[in-house]
Amino acid sequence: MTEALQLPVIDLSSPDRLSTAKSIRQACIDYGFFYLVNHGVEEELISQMFNESKKIFSLQLEDKMKLARKEHRGYTALCDEILDPSSTSKGDPKESFYIGPLEGTLSSMNQWPSLEILPTWRSTMEYYHQKVLSAGRRLIHLIALALNLNEDFFEKVGALDAPMVFLRLLHYPGELVSSNQEVCGASAHSDYGMITLLATDGVPGLQVCREKFNQPRLWEDVPNIKGALIVNIGDMMERWTNCLFRSTLHRVMSSGQERYSAAFFLDPNGDCVVECLESCCSESNPPKFAPIRSGDYIKERIRLTYGS
């Protein structure tokens, strides 16, 4: 029986930015996860996004495969992905749809269902994408303050100059689970980039393991808070902070109920070099990781996940 985790709640609209930054710092050190409220993404828009998400996953497989993943955009079928490379399973029992950056030359790589089939799908997803990106940029400013940096630090190092942002719609079909079997909808993993902002439909399943190097692993449930986004720190932010902020291992356990979620990955521009922050290292605590180009790191992680 897993325990429910009481994560900190961060109010993005709070006028006391320094106090908010201090709370974010503690949340990222202790958990690597927190709830974000008053983020500017309306509950009605989140509901519309999930309604449209259900529509695309309800299409016939033949129609979904016309939008099959290319250049990390489009549809991925059930069991196409294994998030935990050490897993012996044939693949994670979920399907997903990726939407990449909406601006710049990379936007042409996105794949969209036809207007005849899903007339309001693209406009809804584009609006949701833009709203969550806006919240994410505001949050990154506060994370910079939390690290005793100027709030525009991540902009100055180029991380937010055409960032690599991906919206990933996820569907976990509950009927795949047998009554006597424990099944991971998404196997244990940490996220690759800076931060992830997650919306869920309220169906339980998300679990975190705060001490990823301990065995056996202790998993804790993350309950849904209506209207809140669930934010977690990714591996590149962990590298930047010399492991001060933790990129926490997490997974989704199938409960037998159908489940939808939407993960928004806010990752640095591919040319941004991620290297230990001066505020996170010292003579007694030297950098643990060599500098790395963001795009190279992400590309290798994707290769390991998809085997190509």
PDB file of C-alpha atoms in Angstrom:
ATOM      1  CA  MET A   1       0.000   0.000   0.000  1.00  0.00           C
ATOM      2  CA  THR A   2       1.562   3.310  -1.071  1.00  0.00           C
ATOM      3  CA  GLU A   3       1.238   6.473   1.000  1.00  0.00           C
ATOM      4  CA  ALA A   4      -0.208   9.712  -0.416  1.00  0.00           C
ATOM      5  CA  LEU A   5       2.403  12.435  -0.692  1.00  0.00           C
ATOM      6  CA  GLN A   6       1.566  15.944   0.525  1.00  0.00           C
ATOM      7  CA  LEU A   7       3.429  18.095  -1.972  1.00  0.00           C
ATOM      8  CA  PRO A   8       3.942  21.847  -1.525  1.00  0.00           C
ATOM      9  CA  VAL A   9       1.511  24.187  -3.314  1.00  0.00           C
ATOM     10  CA  ILE A  10       3.084  27.127  -5.160  1.00  0.00           C
ATOM     11  CA  ASP A  11       0.929  30.149  -6.089  1.00  0.00           C
ATOM     12  CA  LEU A  12       2.257  31.592  -9.346  1.00  0.00           C
ATOM     13  CA  SER A  13       0.199  34.771  -8.889  1.00  0.00           C
ATOM     14  CA  SER A  14       1.613  35.675  -5.469  1.00  0.00           C
ATOM     15  CA  PRO A  15       2.978  39.239  -5.352  1.00  0.00           C
ATOM     16  CA  ASP A  16       5.636  38.157  -2.835  1.00  0.00           C
ATOM     17  CA  ARG A  17       8.061  36.768  -5.404  1.00  0.00           C
ATOM     18  CA  LEU A  18      10.981  36.277  -3.023  1.00  0.00           C
ATOM     19  CA  SER A  19       8.864  34.248  -0.603  1.00  0.00           C
ATOM     20  CA  THR A  20       7.496  32.204  -3.505  1.00  0.00           C
ATOM     21  CA  ALA A  21      11.027  31.591  -4.795  1.00  0.00           C
ATOM     22  CA  LYS A  22      12.077  30.411  -1.340  1.00  0.00           C
ATOM     23  CA  SER A  23       9.146  27.958  -1.270  1.00  0.00           C
ATOM     24  CA  ILE A  24      10.061  26.684  -4.741  1.00  0.00           C
ATOM     25  CA  ARG A  25      13.659  26.166  -3.651  1.00  0.00           C
ATOM     26  CA  GLN A  26      12.590  24.049  -0.683  1.00  0.00           C
ATOM     27  CA  ALA A  27      10.114  22.058  -2.791  1.00  0.00           C
ATOM     28  CA  CYS A  28      12.786  21.296  -5.412  1.00  0.00           C
ATOM     29  CA  ILE A  29      15.322  20.246  -2.776  1.00  0.00           C
ATOM     30  CA  ASP A  30      12.902  18.087  -0.787  1.00  0.00           C
ATOM     31  CA  TYR A  31      10.700  16.592  -3.515  1.00  0.00           C
ATOM     32  CA  GLY A  32      11.551  17.732  -7.038  1.00  0.00           C
ATOM     33  CA  PHE A  33       7.754  18.008  -7.422  1.00  0.00           C
ATOM     34  CA  PHE A  34       5.143  20.589  -6.450  1.00  0.00           C
ATOM     35  CA  TYR A  35       1.630  21.757  -7.326  1.00  0.00           C
ATOM     36  CA  LEU A  36       1.246  25.039  -9.238  1.00  0.00           C
ATOM     37  CA  VAL A  37      -1.953  27.044  -8.773  1.00  0.00           C
ATOM     38  CA  ASN A  38      -3.187  30.377 -10.174  1.00  0.00           C
ATOM     39  CA  HIS A  39      -1.028  29.660 -13.214  1.00  0.00           C
ATOM     40  CA  GLY A  40      -3.254  31.360 -15.773  1.00  0.00           C
ATOM     41  CA  VAL A  41      -4.390  28.205 -17.607  1.00  0.00           C
ATOM     42  CA  GLU A  42      -8.164  28.246 -17.170  1.00  0.00           C
ATOM     43  CA  GLU A  43      -9.907  25.087 -15.947  1.00  0.00           C
ATOM     44  CA  GLU A  44     -12.294  25.380 -18.897  1.00  0.00           C
ATOM     45  CA  LEU A  45      -9.340  25.270 -21.319  1.00  0.00           C
ATOM     46  CA  ILE A  46      -7.874  22.231 -19.538  1.00  0.00           C
ATOM     47  CA  SER A  47     -11.264  20.511 -19.867  1.00  0.00           C
ATOM     48  CA  GLN A  48     -11.476  21.410 -23.580  1.00  0.00           C
ATOM     49  CA  MET A  49      -7.949  20.108 -24.132  1.00  0.00           C
ATOM     50  CA  PHE A  50      -8.846  16.751 -22.555  1.00  0.00           C
ATOM     51  CA  ASN A  51     -12.054  16.525 -24.613  1.00  0.00           C
ATOM     52  CA  GLU A  52     -10.059  17.006 -27.811  1.00  0.00           C
ATOM     53  CA  SER A  53      -7.365  14.601 -26.599  1.00  0.00           C
ATOM     54  CA  LYS A  54      -9.988  11.884 -26.126  1.00  0.00           C
ATOM     55  CA  LYS A  55     -11.187  12.447 -29.684  1.00  0.00           C
ATOM     56  CA  ILE A  56      -7.833  11.720 -31.300  1.00  0.00           C
ATOM     57  CA  PHE A  57      -7.223   8.599 -29.237  1.00  0.00           C
ATOM     58  CA  SER A  58     -10.746   7.398 -30.132  1.00  0.00           C
ATOM     59  CA  LEU A  59      -9.898   7.320 -33.847  1.00  0.00           C
ATOM     60  CA  GLN A  60      -9.309   3.996 -35.558  1.00  0.00           C
ATOM     61  CA  LEU A  61      -5.688   2.812 -35.275  1.00  0.00           C
ATOM     62  CA  GLU A  62      -5.363   3.048 -39.060  1.00  0.00           C
ATOM     63  CA  ASP A  63      -6.201   6.782 -38.915  1.00  0.00           C
ATOM     64  CA  LYS A  64      -3.898   7.404 -35.949  1.00  0.00           C
ATOM     65  CA  MET A  65      -1.001   5.687 -37.714  1.00  0.00           C
ATOM     66  CA  LYS A  66      -1.300   8.187 -40.573  1.00  0.00           C
ATOM     67  CA  LEU A  67       0.088  10.641 -38.008  1.00  0.00           C
ATOM     68  CA  ALA A  68       2.757   8.239 -36.695  1.00  0.00           C
ATOM     69  CA  ARG A  69       5.688   9.822 -34.860  1.00  0.00           C
ATOM     70  CA  LYS A  70       8.298  11.517 -37.047  1.00  0.00           C
ATOM     71  CA  GLU A  71      10.990  13.828 -35.674  1.00  0.00           C
ATOM     72  CA  HIS A  72       9.418  13.298 -32.249  1.00  0.00           C
ATOM     73  CA  ARG A  73       6.070  14.718 -33.362  1.00  0.00           C
ATOM     74  CA  GLY A  74       2.819  12.852 -33.825  1.00  0.00           C
ATOM     75  CA  TYR A  75       1.298   9.599 -32.609  1.00  0.00           C
ATOM     76  CA  THR A  76       2.990   6.763 -30.716  1.00  0.00           C
ATOM     77  CA  ALA A  77       1.049   3.520 -30.354  1.00  0.00           C
ATOM     78  CA  LEU A  78       0.591   1.267 -27.336  1.00  0.00           C
ATOM     79  CA  CYS A  79       3.855  -0.316 -26.123  1.00  0.00           C
ATOM     80  CA  ASP A  80       6.008   1.683 -28.600  1.00  0.00           C
ATOM     81  CA  GLU A  81       7.997   3.194 -25.749  1.00  0.00           C
ATOM     82  CA  ILE A  82       9.916   1.890 -22.737  1.00  0.00           C
ATOM     83  CA  LEU A  83      10.748   4.735 -20.335  1.00  0.00           C
ATOM     84  CA  ASP A  84      12.761   2.445 -18.068  1.00  0.00           C
ATOM     85  CA  PRO A  85      15.595   0.952 -20.192  1.00  0.00           C
ATOM     86  CA  SER A  86      16.186  -1.742 -17.541  1.00  0.00           C
ATOM     87  CA  SER A  87      12.588  -2.956 -17.836  1.00  0.00           C
ATOM     88  CA  THR A  88      11.944  -6.411 -19.313  1.00  0.00           C
ATOM     89  CA  SER A  89       8.421  -5.488 -20.443  1.00  0.00           C
ATOM     90  CA  LYS A  90       7.546  -5.355 -24.124  1.00  0.00           C
ATOM     91  CA  GLY A  91       6.684  -1.663 -23.752  1.00  0.00           C
ATOM     92  CA  ASP A  92       4.615   0.765 -21.691  1.00  0.00           C
ATOM     93  CA  PRO A  93       0.844   0.227 -22.173  1.00  0.00           C
ATOM     94  CA  LYS A  94      -0.048   3.766 -23.178  1.00  0.00           C
ATOM     95  CA  GLU A  95      -0.446   5.757 -26.377  1.00  0.00           C
ATOM     96  CA  SER A  96       0.550   9.353 -26.874  1.00  0.00           C
ATOM     97  CA  PHE A  97       0.665  12.307 -29.247  1.00  0.00           C
ATOM     98  CA  TYR A  98       3.508  14.850 -29.371  1.00  0.00           C
ATOM     99  CA  ILE A  99       3.221  18.496 -30.448  1.00  0.00           C
ATOM    100  CA  GLY A 100       6.516  20.386 -30.685  1.00  0.00           C
ATOM    101  CA  PRO A 101       7.349  24.112 -30.816  1.00  0.00           C
ATOM    102  CA  LEU A 102       4.702  26.234 -32.521  1.00  0.00           C
ATOM    103  CA  GLU A 103       7.039  29.022 -33.624  1.00  0.00           C
ATOM    104  CA  GLY A 104      10.098  29.203 -35.852  1.00  0.00           C
ATOM    105  CA  THR A 105      11.281  26.809 -38.542  1.00  0.00           C
ATOM    106  CA  LEU A 106      10.670  23.726 -36.375  1.00  0.00           C
ATOM    107  CA  SER A 107       6.912  24.356 -36.229  1.00  0.00           C
ATOM    108  CA  SER A 108       6.460  22.859 -39.712  1.00  0.00           C
ATOM    109  CA  MET A 109       7.444  19.441 -38.320  1.00  0.00           C
ATOM    110  CA  ASN A 110       4.248  19.175 -36.271  1.00  0.00           C
ATOM    111  CA  GLN A 111       1.570  16.786 -37.469  1.00  0.00           C
ATOM    112  CA  TRP A 112      -2.121  17.663 -37.227  1.00  0.00           C
ATOM    113  CA  PRO A 113      -5.320  15.681 -37.808  1.00  0.00           C
ATOM    114  CA  SER A 114      -7.397  17.015 -40.694  1.00  0.00           C
ATOM    115  CA  LEU A 115      -9.984  19.704 -40.020  1.00  0.00           C
ATOM    116  CA  GLU A 116     -12.609  17.451 -41.604  1.00  0.00           C
ATOM    117  CA  ILE A 117     -12.076  14.791 -38.934  1.00  0.00           C
ATOM    118  CA  LEU A 118     -11.340  16.995 -35.883  1.00  0.00           C
ATOM    119  CA  PRO A 119     -12.241  20.623 -36.720  1.00  0.00           C
ATOM    120  CA  THR A 120     -11.337  22.240 -33.372  1.00  0.00           C
ATOM    121  CA  TRP A 121      -8.441  19.968 -32.379  1.00  0.00           C
ATOM    122  CA  ARG A 122      -5.493  22.000 -33.642  1.00  0.00           C
ATOM    123  CA  SER A 123      -6.761  25.391 -32.425  1.00  0.00           C
ATOM    124  CA  THR A 124      -7.464  23.995 -28.935  1.00  0.00           C
ATOM    125  CA  MET A 125      -4.043  22.354 -28.656  1.00  0.00           C
ATOM    126  CA  GLU A 126      -2.214  25.429 -29.950  1.00  0.00           C
ATOM    127  CA  TYR A 127      -3.983  27.674 -27.432  1.00  0.00           C
ATOM    128  CA  TYR A 128      -3.299  25.280 -24.556  1.00  0.00           C
ATOM    129  CA  HIS A 129       0.355  24.975 -25.649  1.00  0.00           C
ATOM    130  CA  GLN A 130       0.743  28.780 -25.659  1.00  0.00           C
ATOM    131  CA  LYS A 131      -0.905  29.240 -22.256  1.00  0.00           C
ATOM    132  CA  VAL A 132       1.192  26.571 -20.512  1.00  0.00           C
ATOM    133  CA  LEU A 133       4.379  27.931 -22.117  1.00  0.00           C
ATOM    134  CA  SER A 134       3.522  31.369 -20.722  1.00  0.00           C
ATOM    135  CA  ALA A 135       3.080  29.872 -17.230  1.00  0.00           C
ATOM    136  CA  GLY A 136       6.318  27.925 -17.634  1.00  0.00           C
ATOM    137  CA  ARG A 137       8.319  31.040 -18.548  1.00  0.00           C
ATOM    138  CA  ARG A 138       6.992  32.851 -15.474  1.00  0.00           C
ATOM    139  CA  LEU A 139       7.894  29.848 -13.334  1.00  0.00           C
ATOM    140  CA  ILE A 140      11.442  29.669 -14.757  1.00  0.00           C
ATOM    141  CA  HIS A 141      11.992  33.278 -13.624  1.00  0.00           C
ATOM    142  CA  LEU A 142      11.045  32.260 -10.082  1.00  0.00           C
ATOM    143  CA  ILE A 143      13.275  29.173 -10.262  1.00  0.00           C
ATOM    144  CA  ALA A 144      16.183  31.466 -11.173  1.00  0.00           C
ATOM    145  CA  LEU A 145      15.454  33.560  -8.075  1.00  0.00           C
ATOM    146  CA  ALA A 146      15.229  30.329  -6.058  1.00  0.00           C
ATOM    147  CA  LEU A 147      18.812  29.583  -7.163  1.00  0.00           C
ATOM    148  CA  ASN A 148      20.051  33.021  -6.056  1.00  0.00           C
ATOM    149  CA  LEU A 149      20.361  34.138  -9.680  1.00  0.00           C
ATOM    150  CA  ASN A 150      18.909  37.098 -11.556  1.00  0.00           C
ATOM    151  CA  GLU A 151      15.409  36.170 -12.674  1.00  0.00           C
ATOM    152  CA  ASP A 152      16.378  36.556 -16.343  1.00  0.00           C
ATOM    153  CA  PHE A 153      19.377  34.207 -15.995  1.00  0.00           C
ATOM    154  CA  PHE A 154      17.955  31.387 -18.122  1.00  0.00           C
ATOM    155  CA  GLU A 155      17.051  33.866 -20.857  1.00  0.00           C
ATOM    156  CA  LYS A 156      20.571  35.341 -20.836  1.00  0.00           C
ATOM    157  CA  VAL A 157      22.213  31.909 -21.286  1.00  0.00           C
ATOM    158  CA  GLY A 158      19.901  31.214 -24.237  1.00  0.00           C
ATOM    159  CA  ALA A 159      17.776  28.503 -22.626  1.00  0.00           C
ATOM    160  CA  LEU A 160      14.512  30.320 -23.391  1.00  0.00           C
ATOM    161  CA  ASP A 161      15.544  31.555 -26.830  1.00  0.00           C
ATOM    162  CA  ALA A 162      13.265  29.343 -28.941  1.00  0.00           C
ATOM    163  CA  PRO A 163      13.098  26.660 -26.222  1.00  0.00           C
ATOM    164  CA  MET A 164      12.403  23.037 -27.108  1.00  0.00           C
ATOM    165  CA  VAL A 165       8.844  22.774 -25.844  1.00  0.00           C
ATOM    166  CA  PHE A 166       6.711  19.678 -26.351  1.00  0.00           C
ATOM    167  CA  LEU A 167       3.125  18.998 -25.378  1.00  0.00           C
ATOM    168  CA  ARG A 168       2.555  15.301 -24.944  1.00  0.00           C
ATOM    169  CA  LEU A 169      -1.000  14.000 -24.745  1.00  0.00           C
ATOM    170  CA  LEU A 170      -1.241  10.620 -22.999  1.00  0.00           C
ATOM    171  CA  HIS A 171      -3.892   7.912 -22.867  1.00  0.00           C
ATOM    172  CA  TYR A 172      -3.738   4.888 -20.561  1.00  0.00           C
ATOM    173  CA  PRO A 173      -6.438   2.329 -21.490  1.00  0.00           C
ATOM    174  CA  GLY A 174      -7.627   0.859 -18.211  1.00  0.00           C
ATOM    175  CA  GLU A 175      -8.965  -2.375 -19.710  1.00  0.00           C
ATOM    176  CA  LEU A 176      -5.421  -3.684 -20.274  1.00  0.00           C
ATOM    177  CA  VAL A 177      -5.041  -4.440 -16.568  1.00  0.00           C
ATOM    178  CA  SER A 178      -5.963  -7.830 -15.139  1.00  0.00           C
ATOM    179  CA  SER A 179      -7.225  -8.010 -11.567  1.00  0.00           C
ATOM    180  CA  ASN A 180      -4.239  -9.934 -10.208  1.00  0.00           C
ATOM    181  CA  GLN A 181      -1.481  -8.015 -11.999  1.00  0.00           C
ATOM    182  CA  GLU A 182       0.359  -4.804 -11.155  1.00  0.00           C
ATOM    183  CA  VAL A 183       1.040  -2.922 -14.376  1.00  0.00           C
ATOM    184  CA  CYS A 184       2.993   0.278 -15.033  1.00  0.00           C
ATOM    185  CA  GLY A 185       1.247   2.537 -17.515  1.00  0.00           C
ATOM    186  CA  ALA A 186       4.499   4.491 -17.659  1.00  0.00           C
ATOM    187  CA  SER A 187       7.551   2.724 -16.259  1.00  0.00           C
ATOM    188  CA  ALA A 188       9.897   4.355 -13.740  1.00  0.00           C
ATOM    189  CA  HIS A 189      11.783   7.306 -15.234  1.00  0.00           C
ATOM    190  CA  SER A 190      12.937  10.856 -14.711  1.00  0.00           C
ATOM    191  CA  ASP A 191      12.232  13.591 -17.255  1.00  0.00           C
ATOM    192  CA  TYR A 192      15.015  14.778 -19.535  1.00  0.00           C
ATOM    193  CA  GLY A 193      14.836  18.551 -19.512  1.00  0.00           C
ATOM    194  CA  MET A 194      14.293  21.653 -17.345  1.00  0.00           C
ATOM    195  CA  ILE A 195      10.750  21.363 -16.001  1.00  0.00           C
ATOM    196  CA  THR A 196       7.546  19.488 -16.802  1.00  0.00           C
ATOM    197  CA  LEU A 197       4.062  20.913 -16.217  1.00  0.00           C
ATOM    198  CA  LEU A 198       1.469  18.130 -16.023  1.00  0.00           C
ATOM    199  CA  ALA A 199      -2.320  18.251 -16.191  1.00  0.00           C
ATOM    200  CA  THR A 200      -4.309  15.127 -15.298  1.00  0.00           C
ATOM    201  CA  ASP A 201      -7.973  14.169 -15.616  1.00  0.00           C
ATOM    202  CA  GLY A 202      -8.157  13.302 -11.904  1.00  0.00           C
ATOM    203  CA  VAL A 203      -7.812   9.530 -12.293  1.00  0.00           C
ATOM    204  CA  PRO A 204      -5.087   8.346  -9.878  1.00  0.00           C
ATOM    205  CA  GLY A 205      -1.900   6.607 -10.925  1.00  0.00           C
ATOM    206  CA  LEU A 206       1.054   9.006 -10.657  1.00  0.00           C
ATOM    207  CA  GLN A 207       3.658   7.908  -8.089  1.00  0.00           C
ATOM    208  CA  VAL A 208       7.073   9.302  -7.130  1.00  0.00           C
ATOM    209  CA  CYS A 209      10.174   7.760  -5.570  1.00  0.00           C
ATOM    210  CA  ARG A 210      12.137  10.444  -3.758  1.00  0.00           C
ATOM    211  CA  GLU A 211      15.255   8.328  -3.192  1.00  0.00           C
ATOM    212  CA  LYS A 212      15.945   6.860  -6.622  1.00  0.00           C
ATOM    213  CA  PHE A 213      19.181   5.126  -5.640  1.00  0.00           C
ATOM    214  CA  ASN A 214      17.670   3.252  -2.679  1.00  0.00           C
ATOM    215  CA  GLN A 215      16.533  -0.370  -2.939  1.00  0.00           C
ATOM    216  CA  PRO A 216      13.816  -1.394  -2.546  1.00  0.00           C
ATOM    217  CA  ARG A 217      12.203   1.740  -3.945  1.00  0.00           C
ATOM    218  CA  LEU A 218       9.537   3.453  -1.866  1.00  0.00           C
ATOM    219  CA  TRP A 219       6.718   4.758  -4.051  1.00  0.00           C
ATOM    220  CA  GLU A 220       4.281   7.486  -2.932  1.00  0.00           C
ATOM    221  CA  ASP A 221       1.008   8.497  -4.614  1.00  0.00           C
ATOM    222  CA  VAL A 222       0.588  12.043  -5.948  1.00  0.00           C
ATOM    223  CA  PRO A 223      -3.098  12.964  -5.545  1.00  0.00           C
ATOM    224  CA  ASN A 224      -4.755  15.267  -8.055  1.00  0.00           C
ATOM    225  CA  ILE A 225      -5.720  18.811  -7.000  1.00  0.00           C
ATOM    226  CA  LYS A 226      -8.453  20.172  -9.258  1.00  0.00           C
ATOM    227  CA  GLY A 227      -7.185  23.018 -11.415  1.00  0.00           C
ATOM    228  CA  ALA A 228      -3.563  22.657 -10.298  1.00  0.00           C
ATOM    229  CA  LEU A 229      -0.691  21.690 -12.563  1.00  0.00           C
ATOM    230  CA  ILE A 230       1.855  19.209 -11.208  1.00  0.00           C
ATOM    231  CA  VAL A 231       5.398  20.464 -11.814  1.00  0.00           C
ATOM    232  CA  ASN A 232       8.555  18.380 -11.650  1.00  0.00           C
ATOM    233  CA  ILE A 233      12.239  19.091 -12.137  1.00  0.00           C
ATOM    234  CA  GLY A 234      14.014  17.389 -15.051  1.00  0.00           C
ATOM    235  CA  ASP A 235      17.500  15.945 -15.425  1.00  0.00           C
ATOM    236  CA  MET A 236      19.008  19.030 -17.043  1.00  0.00           C
ATOM    237  CA  MET A 237      17.895  21.252 -14.175  1.00  0.00           C
ATOM    238  CA  GLU A 238      19.393  18.693 -11.801  1.00  0.00           C
ATOM    239  CA  ARG A 239      22.681  18.943 -13.735  1.00  0.00           C
ATOM    240  CA  TRP A 240      22.548  22.739 -13.742  1.00  0.00           C
ATOM    241  CA  THR A 241      22.064  22.781  -9.963  1.00  0.00           C
ATOM    242  CA  ASN A 242      24.691  20.106  -9.226  1.00  0.00           C
ATOM    243  CA  CYS A 243      21.950  17.855  -7.769  1.00  0.00           C
ATOM    244  CA  LEU A 244      20.695  20.544  -5.366  1.00  0.00           C
ATOM    245  CA  PHE A 245      17.329  20.322  -7.126  1.00  0.00           C
ATOM    246  CA  ARG A 246      16.284  16.727  -7.610  1.00  0.00           C
ATOM    247  CA  SER A 247      14.995  15.140 -10.798  1.00  0.00           C
ATOM    248  CA  THR A 248      12.710  12.660  -9.105  1.00  0.00           C
ATOM    249  CA  LEU A 249      11.937   9.192 -10.368  1.00  0.00           C
ATOM    250  CA  HIS A 250       8.240   8.749 -11.140  1.00  0.00           C
ATOM    251  CA  ARG A 251       5.872   6.327 -12.825  1.00  0.00           C
ATOM    252  CA  VAL A 252       2.193   5.826 -13.623  1.00  0.00           C
ATOM    253  CA  MET A 253       0.515   2.730 -12.221  1.00  0.00           C
ATOM    254  CA  SER A 254      -2.572   1.413 -13.956  1.00  0.00           C
ATOM    255  CA  SER A 255      -5.608   1.354 -11.685  1.00  0.00           C
ATOM    256  CA  GLY A 256      -7.971  -0.382 -14.079  1.00  0.00           C
ATOM    257  CA  GLN A 257      -9.512   2.986 -14.980  1.00  0.00           C
ATOM    258  CA  GLU A 258      -8.955   4.736 -18.276  1.00  0.00           C
ATOM    259  CA  ARG A 259      -6.693   7.747 -17.690  1.00  0.00           C
ATOM    260  CA  TYR A 260      -5.713  10.865 -19.658  1.00  0.00           C
ATOM    261  CA  SER A 261      -2.962  13.348 -18.919  1.00  0.00           C
ATOM    262  CA  ALA A 262      -1.013  16.070 -20.727  1.00  0.00           C
ATOM    263  CA  ALA A 263       2.670  16.669 -20.010  1.00  0.00           C
ATOM    264  CA  PHE A 264       4.265  19.926 -21.162  1.00  0.00           C
ATOM    265  CA  PHE A 265       8.044  19.640 -21.366  1.00  0.00           C
ATOM    266  CA  LEU A 266       9.869  22.977 -21.175  1.00  0.00           C
ATOM    267  CA  ASP A 267      13.431  22.242 -22.265  1.00  0.00           C
ATOM    268  CA  PRO A 268      16.271  24.594 -23.215  1.00  0.00           C
ATOM    269  CA  ASN A 269      17.156  25.656 -26.731  1.00  0.00           C
ATOM    270  CA  GLY A 270      19.140  22.806 -28.287  1.00  0.00           C
ATOM    271  CA  ASP A 271      22.321  24.907 -28.531  1.00  0.00           C
ATOM    272  CA  CYS A 272      22.225  25.971 -24.865  1.00  0.00           C
ATOM    273  CA  VAL A 273      25.158  24.576 -22.871  1.00  0.00           C
ATOM    274  CA  VAL A 274      24.100  23.166 -19.503  1.00  0.00           C
ATOM    275  CA  GLU A 275      26.898  23.533 -16.959  1.00  0.00           C
ATOM    276  CA  CYS A 276      27.013  23.754 -13.182  1.00  0.00           C
ATOM    277  CA  LEU A 277      25.749  27.069 -11.809  1.00  0.00           C
ATOM    278  CA  GLU A 278      28.214  29.066  -9.752  1.00  0.00           C
ATOM    279  CA  SER A 279      25.625  29.327  -6.978  1.00  0.00           C
ATOM    280  CA  CYS A 280      25.486  25.501  -6.770  1.00  0.00           C
ATOM    281  CA  CYS A 281      29.145  24.528  -6.473  1.00  0.00           C
ATOM    282  CA  SER A 282      32.138  25.331  -4.295  1.00  0.00           C
ATOM    283  CA  GLU A 283      35.600  24.032  -3.504  1.00  0.00           C
ATOM    284  CA  SER A 284      34.071  21.425  -1.204  1.00  0.00           C
ATOM    285  CA  ASN A 285      31.220  20.682  -3.643  1.00  0.00           C
ATOM    286  CA  PRO A 286      32.747  20.713  -7.152  1.00  0.00           C
ATOM    287  CA  PRO A 287      30.669  20.192 -10.328  1.00  0.00           C
ATOM    288  CA  LYS A 288      29.441  16.584 -10.652  1.00  0.00           C
ATOM    289  CA  PHE A 289      28.769  16.743 -14.406  1.00  0.00           C
ATOM    290  CA  ALA A 290      30.702  17.956 -17.416  1.00  0.00           C
ATOM    291  CA  PRO A 291      29.086  20.735 -19.493  1.00  0.00           C
ATOM    292  CA  ILE A 292      26.821  19.360 -22.228  1.00  0.00           C
ATOM    293  CA  ARG A 293      24.868  20.794 -25.127  1.00  0.00           C
ATOM    294  CA  SER A 294      21.159  20.484 -24.372  1.00  0.00           C
ATOM    295  CA  GLY A 295      20.215  19.130 -27.795  1.00  0.00           C
ATOM    296  CA  ASP A 296      22.838  16.365 -27.632  1.00  0.00           C
ATOM    297  CA  TYR A 297      21.634  15.252 -24.205  1.00  0.00           C
ATOM    298  CA  ILE A 298      17.952  15.150 -25.222  1.00  0.00           C
ATOM    299  CA  LYS A 299      18.727  13.298 -28.458  1.00  0.00           C
ATOM    300  CA  GLU A 300      20.586  10.541 -26.604  1.00  0.00           C
ATOM    301  CA  ARG A 301      17.807  10.147 -24.021  1.00  0.00           C
ATOM    302  CA  ILE A 302      15.195   9.833 -26.775  1.00  0.00           C
ATOM    303  CA  ARG A 303      17.362   7.224 -28.535  1.00  0.00           C
ATOM    304  CA  LEU A 304      17.477   5.132 -25.359  1.00  0.00           C
ATOM    305  CA  THR A 305      13.716   5.435 -24.888  1.00  0.00           C
ATOM    306  CA  TYR A 306      12.708   4.428 -28.405  1.00  0.00           C
ATOM    307  CA  GLY A 307      15.695   2.293 -29.361  1.00  0.00           C
ATOM    308  CA  SER A 308      16.365   4.372 -32.449  1.00  0.00           C
TER     309      SER A 308
END
